[in-house]
Short mmCIF file of C-alpha atoms in Angstrom, two decimals:
data_model
loop_
_atom_site.label_atom_id
_atom_site.label_comp_id
_atom_site.label_asym_id
_atom_site.label_seq_id
_atom_site.Cartn_x
_atom_site.Cartn_y
_atom_site.Cartn_z
CA MET A 97 -33.07 -2.86 -37.43
CA ALA A 98 -31.26 0.47 -37.20
CA ARG A 99 -29.60 1.77 -40.31
CA VAL A 100 -26.55 4.02 -40.73
CA GLN A 101 -25.80 5.66 -44.04
CA ILE A 102 -22.59 7.51 -44.88
CA ARG A 103 -21.98 9.50 -48.06
CA PHE A 104 -18.57 10.25 -49.47
CA GLU A 105 -17.52 12.89 -51.97
CA SER A 106 -15.82 10.28 -54.14
CA ASP A 107 -15.59 6.51 -54.46
CA GLU A 108 -11.99 6.43 -53.19
CA ILE A 109 -12.74 5.74 -49.51
CA PRO A 110 -15.52 3.18 -50.12
CA ASN A 111 -13.28 1.36 -52.62
CA LYS A 112 -10.39 1.29 -50.15
CA LEU A 113 -12.71 -0.02 -47.44
CA SER A 114 -13.98 -2.76 -49.78
CA ALA A 115 -10.41 -3.78 -50.63
CA LEU A 116 -9.45 -3.79 -46.95
CA ALA A 117 -12.47 -5.91 -46.05
CA LYS A 118 -11.58 -8.41 -48.78
CA ARG A 119 -7.93 -8.60 -47.64
CA LYS A 120 -9.07 -9.29 -44.10
CA GLY A 121 -11.35 -12.10 -45.24
CA TYR A 122 -14.74 -10.46 -44.88
CA VAL A 123 -17.57 -11.24 -47.30
CA GLY A 124 -18.04 -7.55 -47.97
CA ARG A 125 -17.54 -3.99 -46.83
CA GLU A 126 -20.78 -3.93 -44.81
CA GLU A 127 -19.78 -6.93 -42.70
CA PHE A 128 -16.34 -5.41 -42.10
CA LEU A 129 -17.71 -2.00 -41.14
CA ARG A 130 -20.37 -3.53 -38.88
CA GLU A 131 -17.70 -5.35 -36.90
CA VAL A 132 -15.45 -2.28 -36.70
CA LEU A 133 -18.34 -0.11 -35.50
CA GLU A 134 -19.38 -2.71 -32.92
CA ASP A 135 -15.81 -2.78 -31.60
CA ILE A 136 -15.86 1.02 -31.28
CA ALA A 137 -19.25 0.98 -29.56
CA TYR A 138 -18.15 -1.58 -26.94
CA GLU A 139 -14.56 -0.36 -26.55
CA GLU A 140 -15.24 1.64 -23.35
CA ARG A 141 -17.02 -1.28 -21.68
CA VAL A 142 -14.30 -3.73 -22.71
CA LYS A 143 -11.62 -1.43 -21.27
CA ALA A 144 -13.56 -1.13 -18.00
CA VAL A 145 -13.91 -4.92 -17.74
CA GLU A 146 -10.22 -5.40 -18.54
CA ALA A 147 -9.24 -2.86 -15.86
CA ARG A 148 -11.43 -4.62 -13.29
CA TYR A 149 -9.95 -7.99 -14.29
CA GLU A 150 -6.40 -6.66 -13.90
CA ALA A 151 -7.25 -5.26 -10.46
CA LEU A 152 -8.71 -8.60 -9.40
CA LEU A 153 -5.62 -10.43 -10.62
CA GLU A 154 -3.37 -8.10 -8.64
CA ARG A 155 -5.50 -8.60 -5.52
CA HIS A 156 -5.45 -12.36 -6.02
CA GLU A 157 -1.67 -12.32 -6.41
CA LYS A 158 -1.26 -10.38 -3.15
CA LEU A 159 -3.58 -12.75 -1.31
CA MET A 160 -1.72 -15.79 -2.65
CA THR A 161 1.54 -14.28 -1.40
CA VAL A 162 0.06 -13.76 2.07
CA VAL A 163 -1.23 -17.36 2.18
CA SER A 164 2.07 -18.71 0.88
CA ASP A 165 4.04 -16.75 3.49
CA ALA A 166 1.72 -17.98 6.25
CA LEU A 167 2.13 -21.59 5.12
CA ALA A 168 5.91 -21.20 4.98
CA MET A 169 5.95 -19.76 8.49
CA ASN A 170 3.83 -22.63 9.82
CA LEU A 171 6.17 -25.13 8.14
CA GLU A 172 9.20 -23.43 9.72
CA LEU A 173 7.55 -23.50 13.15
CA GLY A 174 6.75 -27.18 12.73
CA LEU A 175 3.00 -26.60 12.91
CA LEU A 176 2.56 -28.20 9.48
CA ARG A 177 4.34 -30.92 7.58
CA SER A 178 5.01 -30.59 3.91
CA PRO A 179 3.14 -33.14 1.79
CA PHE A 180 6.35 -33.49 -0.20
CA GLN A 181 8.17 -34.77 2.88
CA LEU A 182 5.55 -37.50 3.26
CA GLU A 183 6.17 -38.93 -0.22
CA GLY A 184 8.50 -41.88 0.06
CA GLY A 185 9.49 -40.91 3.59
CA ASN A 186 8.81 -42.42 6.94
CA GLU A 187 5.41 -41.30 8.28
CA ASP A 188 6.63 -41.65 11.88
CA GLU A 189 9.09 -38.75 11.53
#
């Protein structure tokens, strides 16, 4: 297991980090710092994945609009019947 060691000139920063970890519900400072450092290490990858996800959502939204417009046009031209018109209506229409 890799080990990282940081030395401070005084106990002020380590004490503040311990208090912060406790307030946030961590067992100790080491657990808190491990999670913070992991977040920093993966931040770039997470941002890249989020950007790709947003791009895919935008593309999906555009495609859904195209499909919806095509369906609406086919309904207007009478090439399709709305399933909502079939409910409770006469099927012979």
